[in-house]
Every structure is written in structure tokens, then in C-alpha cells.
Coordinates of C-alpha atoms in Angstrom, one line a residue:
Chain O
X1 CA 125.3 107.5 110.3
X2 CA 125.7 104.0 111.8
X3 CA 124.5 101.3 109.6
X4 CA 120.9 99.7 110.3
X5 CA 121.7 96.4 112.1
X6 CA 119.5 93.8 111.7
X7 CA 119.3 90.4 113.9
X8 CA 115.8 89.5 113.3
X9 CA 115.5 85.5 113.5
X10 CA 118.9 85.0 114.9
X11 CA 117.8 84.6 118.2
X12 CA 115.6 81.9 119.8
X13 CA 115.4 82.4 123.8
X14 CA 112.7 81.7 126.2
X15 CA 109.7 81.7 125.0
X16 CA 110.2 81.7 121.1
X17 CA 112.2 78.4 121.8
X18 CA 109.7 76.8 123.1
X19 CA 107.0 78.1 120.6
X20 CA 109.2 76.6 117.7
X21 CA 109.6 73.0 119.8
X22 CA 105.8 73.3 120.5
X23 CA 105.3 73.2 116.6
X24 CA 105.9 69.5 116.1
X25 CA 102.8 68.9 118.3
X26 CA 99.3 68.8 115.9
X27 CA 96.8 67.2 118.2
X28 CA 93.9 69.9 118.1
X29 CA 94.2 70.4 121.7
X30 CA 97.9 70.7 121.3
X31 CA 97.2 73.0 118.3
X32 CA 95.0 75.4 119.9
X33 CA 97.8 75.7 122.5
X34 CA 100.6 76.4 119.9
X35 CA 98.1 79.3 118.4
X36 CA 97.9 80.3 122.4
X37 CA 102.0 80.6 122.3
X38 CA 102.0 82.1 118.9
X39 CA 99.6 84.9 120.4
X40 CA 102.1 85.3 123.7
X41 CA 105.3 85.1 122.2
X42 CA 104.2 87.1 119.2
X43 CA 107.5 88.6 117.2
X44 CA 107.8 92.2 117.7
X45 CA 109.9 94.2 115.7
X46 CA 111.2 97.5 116.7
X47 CA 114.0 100.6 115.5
X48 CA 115.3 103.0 118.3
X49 CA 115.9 106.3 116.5
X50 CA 118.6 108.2 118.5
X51 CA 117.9 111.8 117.8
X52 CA 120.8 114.0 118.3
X53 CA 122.9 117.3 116.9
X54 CA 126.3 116.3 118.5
X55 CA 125.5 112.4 118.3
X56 CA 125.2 112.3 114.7
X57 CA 128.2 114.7 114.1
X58 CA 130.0 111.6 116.6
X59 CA 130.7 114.1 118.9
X60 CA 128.7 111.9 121.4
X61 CA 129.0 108.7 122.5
X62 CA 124.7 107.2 121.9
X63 CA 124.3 105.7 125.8
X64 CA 120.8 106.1 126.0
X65 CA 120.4 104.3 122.1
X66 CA 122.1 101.0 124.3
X67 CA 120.6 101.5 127.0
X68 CA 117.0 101.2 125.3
X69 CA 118.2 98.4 123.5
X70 CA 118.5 96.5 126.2
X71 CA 115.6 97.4 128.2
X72 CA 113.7 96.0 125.1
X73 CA 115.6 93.1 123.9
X74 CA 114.9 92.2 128.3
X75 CA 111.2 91.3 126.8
X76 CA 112.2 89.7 123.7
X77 CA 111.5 92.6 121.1
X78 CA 113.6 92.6 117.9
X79 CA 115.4 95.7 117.9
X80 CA 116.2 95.1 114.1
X81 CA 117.1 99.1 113.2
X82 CA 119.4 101.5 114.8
X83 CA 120.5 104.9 113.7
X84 CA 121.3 108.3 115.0
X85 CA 119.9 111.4 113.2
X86 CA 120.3 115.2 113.4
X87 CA 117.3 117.7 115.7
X88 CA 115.4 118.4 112.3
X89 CA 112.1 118.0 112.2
X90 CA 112.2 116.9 108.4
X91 CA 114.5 114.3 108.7
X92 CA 112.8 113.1 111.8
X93 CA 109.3 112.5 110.0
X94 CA 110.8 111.0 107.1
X95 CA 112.5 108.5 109.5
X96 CA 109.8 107.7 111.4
X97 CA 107.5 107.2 107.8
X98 CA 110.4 105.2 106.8
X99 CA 110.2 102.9 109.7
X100 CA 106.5 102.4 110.3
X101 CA 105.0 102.3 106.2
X102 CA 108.2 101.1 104.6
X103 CA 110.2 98.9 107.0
X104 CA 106.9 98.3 108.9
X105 CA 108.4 97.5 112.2
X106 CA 106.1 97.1 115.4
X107 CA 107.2 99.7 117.5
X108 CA 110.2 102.8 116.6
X109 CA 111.6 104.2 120.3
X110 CA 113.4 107.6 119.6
X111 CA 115.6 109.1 122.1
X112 CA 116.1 112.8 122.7
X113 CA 114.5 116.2 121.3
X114 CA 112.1 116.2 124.0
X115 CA 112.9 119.0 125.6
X116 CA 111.7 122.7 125.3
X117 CA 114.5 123.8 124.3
X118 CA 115.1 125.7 120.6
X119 CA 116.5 122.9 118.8
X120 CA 113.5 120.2 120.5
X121 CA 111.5 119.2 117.8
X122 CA 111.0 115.0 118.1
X123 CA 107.7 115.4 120.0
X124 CA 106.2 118.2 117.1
X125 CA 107.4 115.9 114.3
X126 CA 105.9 113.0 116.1
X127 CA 102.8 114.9 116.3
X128 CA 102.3 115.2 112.7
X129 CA 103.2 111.1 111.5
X130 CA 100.7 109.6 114.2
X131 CA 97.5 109.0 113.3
X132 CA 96.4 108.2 117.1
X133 CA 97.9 109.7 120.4
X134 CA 97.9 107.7 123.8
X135 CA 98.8 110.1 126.2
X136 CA 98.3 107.5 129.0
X137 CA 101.4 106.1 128.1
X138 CA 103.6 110.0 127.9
X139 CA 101.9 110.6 131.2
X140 CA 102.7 107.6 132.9
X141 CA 106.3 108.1 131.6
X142 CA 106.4 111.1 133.1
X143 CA 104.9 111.2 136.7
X144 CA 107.1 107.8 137.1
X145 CA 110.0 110.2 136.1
X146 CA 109.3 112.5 138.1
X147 CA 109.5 110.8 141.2
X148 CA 113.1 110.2 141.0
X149 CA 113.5 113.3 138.6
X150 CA 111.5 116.6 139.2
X151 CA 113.1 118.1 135.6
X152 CA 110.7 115.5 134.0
X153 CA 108.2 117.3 134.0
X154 CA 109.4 119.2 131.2
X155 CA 110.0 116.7 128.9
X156 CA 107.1 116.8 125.8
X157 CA 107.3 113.1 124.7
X158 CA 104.7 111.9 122.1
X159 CA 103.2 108.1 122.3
X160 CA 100.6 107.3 119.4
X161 CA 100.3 104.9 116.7
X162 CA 100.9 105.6 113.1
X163 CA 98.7 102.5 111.4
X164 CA 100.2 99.1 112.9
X165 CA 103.3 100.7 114.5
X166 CA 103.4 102.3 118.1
X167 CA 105.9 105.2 117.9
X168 CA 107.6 106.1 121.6
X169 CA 109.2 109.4 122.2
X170 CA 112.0 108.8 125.5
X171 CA 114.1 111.8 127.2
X172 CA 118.1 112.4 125.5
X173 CA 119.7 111.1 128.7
X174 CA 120.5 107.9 129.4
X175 CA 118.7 108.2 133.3
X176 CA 115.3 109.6 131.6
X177 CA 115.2 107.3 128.7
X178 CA 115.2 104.7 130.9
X179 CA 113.3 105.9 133.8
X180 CA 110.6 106.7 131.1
X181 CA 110.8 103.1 129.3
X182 CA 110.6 101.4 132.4
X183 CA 107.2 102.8 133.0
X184 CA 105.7 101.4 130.3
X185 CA 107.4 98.2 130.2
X186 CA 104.6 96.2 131.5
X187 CA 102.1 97.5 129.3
X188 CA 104.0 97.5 125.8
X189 CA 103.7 93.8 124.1
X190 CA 100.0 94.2 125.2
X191 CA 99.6 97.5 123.4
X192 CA 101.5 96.3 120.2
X193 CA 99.5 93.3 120.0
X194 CA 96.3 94.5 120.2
X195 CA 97.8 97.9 117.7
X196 CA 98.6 94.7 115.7
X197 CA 95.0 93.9 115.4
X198 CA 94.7 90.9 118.1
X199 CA 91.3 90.8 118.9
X200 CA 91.2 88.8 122.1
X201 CA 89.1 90.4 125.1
X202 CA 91.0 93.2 127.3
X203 CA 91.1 95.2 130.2
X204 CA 91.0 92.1 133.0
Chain S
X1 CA 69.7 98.0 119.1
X2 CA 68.1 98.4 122.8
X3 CA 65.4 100.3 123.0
X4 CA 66.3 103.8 124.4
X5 CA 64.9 103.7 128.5
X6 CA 63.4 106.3 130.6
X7 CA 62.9 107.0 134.1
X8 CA 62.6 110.9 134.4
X9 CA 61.1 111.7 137.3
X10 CA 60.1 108.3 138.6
X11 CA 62.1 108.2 142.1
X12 CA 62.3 110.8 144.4
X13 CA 64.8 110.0 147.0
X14 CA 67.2 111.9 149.2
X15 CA 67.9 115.3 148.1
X16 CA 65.3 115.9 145.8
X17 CA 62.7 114.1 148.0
X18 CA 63.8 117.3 150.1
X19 CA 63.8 119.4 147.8
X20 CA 60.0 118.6 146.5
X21 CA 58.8 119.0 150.2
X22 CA 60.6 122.1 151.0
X23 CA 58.6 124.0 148.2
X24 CA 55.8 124.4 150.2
X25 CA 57.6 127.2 152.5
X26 CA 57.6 130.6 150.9
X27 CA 59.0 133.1 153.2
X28 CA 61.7 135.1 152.5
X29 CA 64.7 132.9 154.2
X30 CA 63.1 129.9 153.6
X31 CA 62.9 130.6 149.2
X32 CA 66.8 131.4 149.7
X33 CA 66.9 128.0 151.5
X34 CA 65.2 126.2 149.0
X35 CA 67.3 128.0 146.0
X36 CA 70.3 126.5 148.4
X37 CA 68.7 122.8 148.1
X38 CA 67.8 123.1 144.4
X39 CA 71.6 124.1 143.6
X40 CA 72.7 121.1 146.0
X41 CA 70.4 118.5 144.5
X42 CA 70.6 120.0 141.0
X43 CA 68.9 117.3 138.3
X44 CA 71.3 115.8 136.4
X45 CA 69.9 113.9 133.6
X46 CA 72.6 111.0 131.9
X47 CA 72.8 108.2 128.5
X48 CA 74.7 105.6 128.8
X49 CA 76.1 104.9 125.2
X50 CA 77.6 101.0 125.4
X51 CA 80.3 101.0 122.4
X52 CA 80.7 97.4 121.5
X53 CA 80.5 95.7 117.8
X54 CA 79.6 91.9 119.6
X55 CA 77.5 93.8 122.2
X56 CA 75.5 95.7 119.3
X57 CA 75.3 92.1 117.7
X58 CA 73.8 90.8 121.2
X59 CA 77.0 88.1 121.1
X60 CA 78.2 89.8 125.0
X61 CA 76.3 90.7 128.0
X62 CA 76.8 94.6 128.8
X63 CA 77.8 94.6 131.9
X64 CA 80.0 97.7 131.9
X65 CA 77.0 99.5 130.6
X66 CA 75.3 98.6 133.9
X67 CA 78.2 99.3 136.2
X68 CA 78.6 102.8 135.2
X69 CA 74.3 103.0 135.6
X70 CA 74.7 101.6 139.2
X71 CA 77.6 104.0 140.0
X72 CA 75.8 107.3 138.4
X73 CA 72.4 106.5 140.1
X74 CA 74.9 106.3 143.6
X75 CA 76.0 109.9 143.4
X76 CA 71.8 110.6 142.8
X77 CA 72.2 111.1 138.5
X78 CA 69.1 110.2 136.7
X79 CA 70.4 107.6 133.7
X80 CA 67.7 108.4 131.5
X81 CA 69.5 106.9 128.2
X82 CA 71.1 103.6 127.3
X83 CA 71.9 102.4 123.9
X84 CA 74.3 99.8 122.7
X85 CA 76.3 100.8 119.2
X86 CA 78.9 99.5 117.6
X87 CA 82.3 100.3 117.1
X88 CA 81.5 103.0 113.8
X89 CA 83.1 106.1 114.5
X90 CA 80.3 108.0 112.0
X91 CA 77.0 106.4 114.1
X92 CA 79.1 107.2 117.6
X93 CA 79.6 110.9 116.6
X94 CA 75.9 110.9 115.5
X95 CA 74.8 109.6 118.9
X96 CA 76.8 111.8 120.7
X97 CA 75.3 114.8 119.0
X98 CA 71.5 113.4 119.3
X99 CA 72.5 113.2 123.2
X100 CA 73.8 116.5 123.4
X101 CA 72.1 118.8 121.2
X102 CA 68.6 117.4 120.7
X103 CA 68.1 115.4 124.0
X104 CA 70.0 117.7 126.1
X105 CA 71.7 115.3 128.4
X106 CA 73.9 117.2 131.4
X107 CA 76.2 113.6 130.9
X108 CA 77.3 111.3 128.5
X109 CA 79.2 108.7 129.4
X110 CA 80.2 105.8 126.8
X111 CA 81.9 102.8 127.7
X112 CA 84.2 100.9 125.1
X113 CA 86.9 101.1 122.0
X114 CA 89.4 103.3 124.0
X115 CA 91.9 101.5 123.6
X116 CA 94.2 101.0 120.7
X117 CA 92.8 98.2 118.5
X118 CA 92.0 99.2 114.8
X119 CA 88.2 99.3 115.6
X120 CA 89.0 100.9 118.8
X121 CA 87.6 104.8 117.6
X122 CA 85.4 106.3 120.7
X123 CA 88.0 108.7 121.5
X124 CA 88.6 110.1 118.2
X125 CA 84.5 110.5 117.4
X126 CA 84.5 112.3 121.0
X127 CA 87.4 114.2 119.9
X128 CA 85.5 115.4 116.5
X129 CA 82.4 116.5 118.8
X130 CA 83.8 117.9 121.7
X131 CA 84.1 121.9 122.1
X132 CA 86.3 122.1 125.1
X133 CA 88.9 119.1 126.9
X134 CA 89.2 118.7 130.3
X135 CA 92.3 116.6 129.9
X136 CA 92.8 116.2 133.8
X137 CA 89.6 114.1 134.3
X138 CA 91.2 112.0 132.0
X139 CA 94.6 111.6 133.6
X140 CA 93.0 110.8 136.7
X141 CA 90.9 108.1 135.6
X142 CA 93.9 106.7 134.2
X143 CA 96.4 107.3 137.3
X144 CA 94.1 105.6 139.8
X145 CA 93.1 102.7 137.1
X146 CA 96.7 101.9 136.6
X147 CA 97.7 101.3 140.4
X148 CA 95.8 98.3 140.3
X149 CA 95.8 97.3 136.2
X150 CA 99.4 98.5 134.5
X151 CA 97.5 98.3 130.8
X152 CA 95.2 100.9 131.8
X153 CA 98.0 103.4 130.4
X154 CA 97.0 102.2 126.9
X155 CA 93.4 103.3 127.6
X156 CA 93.3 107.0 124.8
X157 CA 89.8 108.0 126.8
X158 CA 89.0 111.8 126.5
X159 CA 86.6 113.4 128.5
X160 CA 85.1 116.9 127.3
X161 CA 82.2 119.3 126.8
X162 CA 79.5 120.0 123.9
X163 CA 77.3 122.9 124.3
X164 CA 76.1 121.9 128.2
X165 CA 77.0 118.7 128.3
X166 CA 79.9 116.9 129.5
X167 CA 80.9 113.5 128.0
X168 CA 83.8 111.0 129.6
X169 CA 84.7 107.9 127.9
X170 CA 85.3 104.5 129.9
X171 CA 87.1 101.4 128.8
X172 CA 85.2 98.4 127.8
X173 CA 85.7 95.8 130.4
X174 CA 83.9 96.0 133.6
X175 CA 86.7 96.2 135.8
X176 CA 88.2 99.3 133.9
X177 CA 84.8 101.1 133.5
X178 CA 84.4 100.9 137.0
X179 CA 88.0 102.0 138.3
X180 CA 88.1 105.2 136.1
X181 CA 84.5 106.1 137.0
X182 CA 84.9 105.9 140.4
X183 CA 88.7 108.2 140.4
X184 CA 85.9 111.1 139.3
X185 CA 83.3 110.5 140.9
X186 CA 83.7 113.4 143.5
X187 CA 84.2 116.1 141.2
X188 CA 81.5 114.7 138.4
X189 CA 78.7 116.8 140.3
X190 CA 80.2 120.1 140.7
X191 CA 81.9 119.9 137.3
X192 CA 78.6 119.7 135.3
X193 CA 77.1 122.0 137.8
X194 CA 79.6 124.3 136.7
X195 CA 79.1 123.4 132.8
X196 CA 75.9 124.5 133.7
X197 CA 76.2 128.1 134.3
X198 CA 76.2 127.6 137.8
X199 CA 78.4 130.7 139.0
X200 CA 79.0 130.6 142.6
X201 CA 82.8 130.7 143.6
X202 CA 84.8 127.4 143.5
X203 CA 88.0 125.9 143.9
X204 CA 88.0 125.9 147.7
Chain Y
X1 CA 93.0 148.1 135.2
X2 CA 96.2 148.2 137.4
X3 CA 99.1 150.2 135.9
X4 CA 102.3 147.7 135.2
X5 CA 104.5 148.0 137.9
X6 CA 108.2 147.4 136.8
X7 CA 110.8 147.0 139.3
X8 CA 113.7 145.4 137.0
X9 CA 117.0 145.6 138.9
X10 CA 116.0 147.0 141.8
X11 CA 116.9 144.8 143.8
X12 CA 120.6 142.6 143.8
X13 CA 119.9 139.7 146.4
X14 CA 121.3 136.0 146.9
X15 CA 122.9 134.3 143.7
X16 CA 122.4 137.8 141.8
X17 CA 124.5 140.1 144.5
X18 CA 127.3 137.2 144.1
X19 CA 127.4 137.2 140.0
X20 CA 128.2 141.2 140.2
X21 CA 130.8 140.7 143.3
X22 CA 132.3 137.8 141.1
X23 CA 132.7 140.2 137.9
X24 CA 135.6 142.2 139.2
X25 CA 137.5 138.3 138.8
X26 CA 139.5 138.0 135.5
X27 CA 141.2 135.0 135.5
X28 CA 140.5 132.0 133.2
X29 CA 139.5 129.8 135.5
X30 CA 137.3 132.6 137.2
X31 CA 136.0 134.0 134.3
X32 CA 134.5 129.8 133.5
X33 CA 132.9 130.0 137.1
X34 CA 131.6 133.8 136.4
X35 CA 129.7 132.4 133.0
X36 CA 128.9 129.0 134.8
X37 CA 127.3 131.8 137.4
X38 CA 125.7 134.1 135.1
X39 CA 124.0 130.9 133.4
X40 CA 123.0 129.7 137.6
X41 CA 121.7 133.2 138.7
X42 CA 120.1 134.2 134.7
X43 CA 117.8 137.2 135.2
X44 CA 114.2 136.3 134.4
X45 CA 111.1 138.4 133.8
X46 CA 108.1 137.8 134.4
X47 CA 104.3 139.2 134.0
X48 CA 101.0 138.0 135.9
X49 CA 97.9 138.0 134.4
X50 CA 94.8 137.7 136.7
X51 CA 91.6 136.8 134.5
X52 CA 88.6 137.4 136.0
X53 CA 85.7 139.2 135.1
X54 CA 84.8 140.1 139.0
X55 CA 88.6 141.5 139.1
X56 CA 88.6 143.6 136.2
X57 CA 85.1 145.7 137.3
X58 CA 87.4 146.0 141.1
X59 CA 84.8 143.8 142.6
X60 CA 87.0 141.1 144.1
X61 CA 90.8 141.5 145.8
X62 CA 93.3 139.4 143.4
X63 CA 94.6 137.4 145.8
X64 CA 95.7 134.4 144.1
X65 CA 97.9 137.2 141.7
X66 CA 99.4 138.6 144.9
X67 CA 100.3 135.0 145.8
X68 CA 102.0 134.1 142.3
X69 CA 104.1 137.0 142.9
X70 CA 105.2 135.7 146.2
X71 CA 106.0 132.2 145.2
X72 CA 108.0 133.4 142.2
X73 CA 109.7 136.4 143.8
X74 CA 110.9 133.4 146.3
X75 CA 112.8 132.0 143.0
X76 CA 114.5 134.9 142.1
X77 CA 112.1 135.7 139.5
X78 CA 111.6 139.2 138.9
X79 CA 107.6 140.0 138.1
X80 CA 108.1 143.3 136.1
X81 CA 104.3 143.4 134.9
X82 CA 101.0 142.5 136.6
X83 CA 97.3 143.1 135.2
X84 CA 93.9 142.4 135.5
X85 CA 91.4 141.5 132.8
X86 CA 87.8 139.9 132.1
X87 CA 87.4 136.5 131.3
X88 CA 87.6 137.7 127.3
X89 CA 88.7 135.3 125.3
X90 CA 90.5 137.7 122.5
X91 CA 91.6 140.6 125.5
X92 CA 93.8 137.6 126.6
X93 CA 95.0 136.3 123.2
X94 CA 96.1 140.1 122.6
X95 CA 97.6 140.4 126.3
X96 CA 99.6 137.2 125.8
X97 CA 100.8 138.3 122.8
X98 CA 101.9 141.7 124.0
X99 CA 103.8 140.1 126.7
X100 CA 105.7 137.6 124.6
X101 CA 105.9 139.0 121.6
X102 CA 106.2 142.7 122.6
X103 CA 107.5 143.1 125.8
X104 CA 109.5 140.0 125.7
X105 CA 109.1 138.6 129.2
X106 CA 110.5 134.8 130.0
X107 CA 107.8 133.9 132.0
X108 CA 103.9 134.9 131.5
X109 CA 101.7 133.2 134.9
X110 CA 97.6 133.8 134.4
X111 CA 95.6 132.9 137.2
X112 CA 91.8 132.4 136.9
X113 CA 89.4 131.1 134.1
X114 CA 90.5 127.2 133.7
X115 CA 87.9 125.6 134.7
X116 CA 84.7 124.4 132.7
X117 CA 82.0 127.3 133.0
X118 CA 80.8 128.8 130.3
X119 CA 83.2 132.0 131.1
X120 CA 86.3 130.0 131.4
X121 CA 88.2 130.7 128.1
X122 CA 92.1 130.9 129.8
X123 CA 93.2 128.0 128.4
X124 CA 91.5 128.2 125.1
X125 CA 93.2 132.0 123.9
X126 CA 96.4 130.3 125.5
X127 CA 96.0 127.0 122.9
X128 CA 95.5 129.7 120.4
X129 CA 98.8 131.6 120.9
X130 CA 101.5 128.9 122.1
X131 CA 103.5 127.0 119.5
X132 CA 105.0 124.1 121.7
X133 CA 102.5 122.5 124.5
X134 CA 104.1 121.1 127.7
X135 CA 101.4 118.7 128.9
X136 CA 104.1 117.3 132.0
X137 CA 103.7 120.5 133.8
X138 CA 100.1 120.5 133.5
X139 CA 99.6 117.4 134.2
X140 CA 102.3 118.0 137.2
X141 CA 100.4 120.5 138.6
X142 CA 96.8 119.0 138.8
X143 CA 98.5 115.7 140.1
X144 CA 99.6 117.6 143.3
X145 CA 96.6 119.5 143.8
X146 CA 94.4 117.1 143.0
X147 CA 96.0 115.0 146.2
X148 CA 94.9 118.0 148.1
X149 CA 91.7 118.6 146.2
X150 CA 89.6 116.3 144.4
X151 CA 88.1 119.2 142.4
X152 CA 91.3 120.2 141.2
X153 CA 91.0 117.6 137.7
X154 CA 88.4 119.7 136.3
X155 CA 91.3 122.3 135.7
X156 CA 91.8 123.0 132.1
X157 CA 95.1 125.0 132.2
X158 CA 97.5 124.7 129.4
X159 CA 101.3 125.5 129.9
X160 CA 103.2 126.5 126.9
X161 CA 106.0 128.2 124.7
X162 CA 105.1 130.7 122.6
X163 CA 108.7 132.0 120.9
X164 CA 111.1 132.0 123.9
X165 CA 108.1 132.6 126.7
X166 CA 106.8 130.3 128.7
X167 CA 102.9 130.6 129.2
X168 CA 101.3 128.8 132.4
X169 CA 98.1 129.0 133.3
X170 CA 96.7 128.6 137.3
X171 CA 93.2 128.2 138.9
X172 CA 91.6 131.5 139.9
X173 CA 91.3 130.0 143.8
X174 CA 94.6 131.6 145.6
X175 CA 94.6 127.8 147.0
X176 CA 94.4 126.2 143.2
X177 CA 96.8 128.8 142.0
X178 CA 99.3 128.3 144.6
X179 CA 99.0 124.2 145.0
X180 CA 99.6 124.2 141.1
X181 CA 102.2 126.7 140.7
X182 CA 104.0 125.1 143.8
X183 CA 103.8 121.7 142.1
X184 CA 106.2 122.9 139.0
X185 CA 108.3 125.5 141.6
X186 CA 111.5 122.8 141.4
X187 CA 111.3 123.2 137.3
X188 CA 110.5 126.1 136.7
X189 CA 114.0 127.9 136.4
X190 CA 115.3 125.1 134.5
X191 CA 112.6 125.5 132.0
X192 CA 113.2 128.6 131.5
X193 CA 116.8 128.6 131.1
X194 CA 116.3 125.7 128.2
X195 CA 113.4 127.7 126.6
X196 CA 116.1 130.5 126.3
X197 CA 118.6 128.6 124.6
X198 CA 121.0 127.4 127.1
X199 CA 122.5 124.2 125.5
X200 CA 123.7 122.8 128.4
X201 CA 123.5 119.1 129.1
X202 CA 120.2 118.4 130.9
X203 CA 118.5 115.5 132.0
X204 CA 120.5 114.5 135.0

């Protein structure tokens, strides 16, 4: 199993730059702006779980575990853990415990098992962690899919929130984890801030 | 906590102005008429429940609260309930069963915490009360919401039945309560006329 | 009640008629394409299911189960039982059950008792019985009819495996059953073919 890699804090692009600069300003107006930053550049931290039988036995190169890496890194999320795990349900759940009340990251993307077939489980061991499901963001996943990929619809991702992490289910293959991610994209620093307990007025 | 407002019975306009006037016919084709009529322009009582923990506190306007009145009251639905709660999950399951089983309401419809703040809990109190999903009335709120506003995909809003009576959650802000009522609005009449009893074929 | 009609290999057209010409090849290389055929033209079984208390007393033509047969006879699926039975909740459990568990079939389509009346239980005995939901397909099929009829979100139907059977319920309307069973047409083999254990790559 490749080793967790971690990278948090060695990075300062865009706007995490310019929060840290910001922080030698202490006027009040000046402070209330840097609180403003804090809030919108808020550091997210996140594992992608690559859940695979012939992955984890290296039989298969782990595209789609890149691929979601850099779809998030895109919007400055801290992908600080990376691993590839066999299609058993028991090891899944423990993982994904692991990651949200032990390593508490901010958000854990797994890749594959989200099919119907046999050895599919990611979605029913998903089901069992999360405390809260939002299928809003599984169905948005999947009519965007669908569009471009009519097979989409079979896929049983799981989105919910296991206390202050959001847990993403995404499709094995590199095309449907990303045509799934992308969906979302625009909605997922706003839905792991507020998971995170920001309490600033919504829905405009 | 607003006191709870009535107006049963105080209008009589379109349909059921119809309706009241037609009585006075008796004969044989005209009673089958009026039977006609009476299914048409059913009565369809409503509550409004406003789920809000500064609205409770009278720290916000409710202006969703009177959105969703002015859209229900468009479609000829008599809003015969209006409360503002807070965000308790215990006092929204209690109002949700005082609405349904003792006050007999054809529709509930609540407005706030669906979305996935800690205090956000109106889905999982419907969820706890509801006998039946209807999971599509849901997706379809949230499809036509998130054309125009990407972070309605966070919104977990169920919409279901209890006993008679058909409940749909709404988002908090004005702009989301209105979008998602409005992608239901022409099927809200003939599904509760259904929940109803009412057996006449459908699904042309 | 209709007898089960059964009309397993009685017929040998398209893909089928070319995966028994192809078996008299012995070669290698032919012998690869012959099991990459076999996998393409799979024989799959299938059972209807018309619920409907109207139906089962012979007071009402089963349209919408003659059209299910047409649209999945189109696909080279081969509908080897067909009944109809009242809108009882456990007579469907126990018919679901016979035809996964007991007759083994790959495919089990139900038409009639999704929607929100009283008498609509289809989807609650099929919650009951499946092990693994597939909310895409649903959702799928009540986003394409719903473009064609607004009535369509009030549809409740579940789709589902249940050991290696897939469950999908349709509307009762021969136009709800055929806009929703259309809608999942271009996934529907593929489905089936994973469901069964084929460990082909997918996702493409």
C-alpha cells in the first residue's frame, strides 16, 4: 500500500499567499478583512481513497487517484493522504473512520466500487459511516455524467457527512471520476465550510 | 413564537366560488358536474412551518415563510398555519406531527436547515416522521434550483407523506425557497389529491 | 391470473444467431472473439410483473405490461414470465422473491403502483426485498419523463439488486412505463451483465 503523503503547509499559492501577506495589516478595518480572507481561503484538507482489487495487488496503474488529485489541488484543497485499498467493505469503513474521526481531514474522495457489480461495495460501506446523506450532490454527479456517459447511470455513489468531514464516492475510471467531480466542483469549499460549522447566511 | 393564523373559509375565489354556486343545481347531470368541480377545486388546507433559530429569536425577517404563502395561495391552497421554530430537531418532529395528525393539514411545507450546517436538521426530523418518500419531488426541486444557483446541490431536502398529508422541505433563503417550490408546483395539486384517496386514473 | 408464458430459446435472432454460427470456430484467436461474443450477446431472462388491483380482478387490459415486453424484446431480452397481481403489498414481496430467488431470472420489470395513493405499495415490498439500491436509474428515469410530463416526479419507483437480479419498477400509465423504461434502455444490458459478474473493465 503506498505510503500516506503528506504536503500540508508546503504550499502557499493564490489566495493563501495573499491571506498570510494580509496578516501584517491590524487596522480594525483591515482586520475584519483578513477574518473575510481567512473565511474564503479557508484550509481544506482532504484523502482520496482509491478503492481497488487489482490496484492494490499493483496490478493497476491508480489514474483516476491522479486525476482527482488534481482536479482538487485546481481549488487549493490539501490532498494530504493517498492510498489504494482492496473492494472489502471492512477495510473500507475502517478507512474512511480512520480518515474522518482520527486524521480529521475535511473532505475523503474515494474512487471506484461504485458499480453493481459483485465485488461493489464503497457506496454500502459509505452508507453505514455517514451520519448525513446529500444526495443532491450523487445526483448531480450523475445526470452530469450521463450526458456524456449513458452507463452513469448505474453508478451507486454515496455523498454525506460523517461529523465535520464530507465523504465523496467518484466512479473507478479515470473519465467517470472526473466527469463526476467536475460536477460538484463549484459547490464543494462552500459545502465543507459551512459542514465545518461557518455560520455565515446562504443560499444567495 | 407567532401566533398560529387562520383563514379557513374566508375567500372564495375562482374555483370554489364555482363550486359554492353550482350547488344549487340538483339534477342528475348537473350533481355529476358538480362532483367534477369539487374533485377539480378540491380544498387543500396548508402550515407553513419557518425553521430558523434567529428567525424564532425575531433577530431576521421571514421572508421565505411568506414567499412560499404567496406561491401556495397562487395555485388556490388555503395556508391556514404559520409558525416560526427553531432549528431543534425534537420541537420540528413535534410540529410536524401536531400538523399532520391532530390538525390534519393536506400540506406541510417548512422552509430552512436543509442544508449541511451542524444545526441544519429539518431533513432528518422529516425523515423520522415521514411514512413514505417521494424522492423525485425532491430531485426536481433541486435540478431546476441548481441551473441558476450551483450550491443548491448541497440542499439534503426530503419531501414525503404522513398519514394524508404530504410534507416538502425548502431551503432557507428566499431565493432557494422560491426556485424549488415553483419546479413542483404543477404536480403539487394532483399529488395530494392522490394522497387523498382520490382514485381516478392518472399518469396521462 | 395469467399463466407464465416461457418461450426461452425459441427464438435465435441477431447477435444470438451469430454466437451459435461462430461456435463451429476453434482457433485461439477465434475461440477469444467467441467468449468476447458470448459475453456481447449474454442470454438474459426476464419476468413482468403488472400490479394493479383493476388488472388482477380482469377489469382493465395490461397495456403498459404488453409494452415492457416490446421494449425489452427490442434488446434481445427474453421475458420468460409475465403476471398480474393486486396492489398487495406482501403478494408482491413473495412474487419478487419467487422470481429472484426461485426462478432465478436477470431481470424482474413491475409496472403499476408507484405513485403516492394510499394503494401504491410497489416500491415499498421492492425496498423490502433488494439488497443494493440504484438511485441513478431511478432518478434517470423520472428525469426523462418528467421533461415529457410534469406529473412524472411523484413517481416513487425503486430500482434494485436483489442477489444477481435486477428489480425496476415503472408507472402503471403504458405512457409512464414506457417514457421510464426507455430512459434506462441504453444501460440496461450493461447492468445486467455487471450484476452477473462480468469483470470486465467498465466505465468507458
Amino acid at each position: 500500500m503506498p505510503k500516506a503523503q503528506r504536503h500540508r503547509g508546503t504550499k502557499l499559492l493564490g489566495s493563501e499567499a495573499v491571506r498570510k501577506r494580509t496578516k501584517v495589516v491590524i487596522s480594525s478595518r483591515a482586520r475584519n478583512l483578513i477574518v473575510l480572507n481567512m473565511r474564503r481561503s479557508i484550509l481544506i484538507t482532504a484523502g482520496i481513497i482509491t478503492v481497488s482489487d487489482r490496484g492494490s495487488r499493483g496490478e493497476r496503474e491508480d489514474i483516476s487517484g491522479k486525476e482527482v488529485r488534481k482536479l482538487l489541488e485546481g481549488i487549493s484543497v490539501n490532498v494530504v493522504d493517498y492510498e489504494i485499498i482492496p473492494d472489502e467493505k471492512n477495510i473500507i469503513i475502517n478507512k474512511l473512520i480512520e480518515y474522518t474521526d482520527e486524521r480529521k481531514l475535511d473532505l475523503i474522495v474515494t474512487t471506484g466500487g461504485t458499480g453493481v457489480s459483485p465485488r461493489d461495495v464503497t457506496p454500502d460501506a459509505t452508507l453505514e459511516v455517514i451520519e448525513k446523506e446529500i444526495p443532491g450532490m450523487s445526483e448531480a454527479m450523475r445526470r452530469e455524467s450521463a450526458a456524456a456517459t449513458p452507463h452513469a447511470v448505474i453508478s451507486r455513489a454515496v455523498t454525506g457527512i460523517r461529523k465535520n468531514s464530507l465523504i465523496i464516492n467518484l466512479p473507478g475510471s479515470p473519465k467517470g471520476a472526473t466527469e463526476n467531480l467536475t460536477a460538484i466542483l463549484p459547490a464543494l469549499r462552500h459545502a465543507i465550510e459551512k459542514i465545518k460549522g461557518d455560520e455565515s447566511e446562504c443560499g444567495e
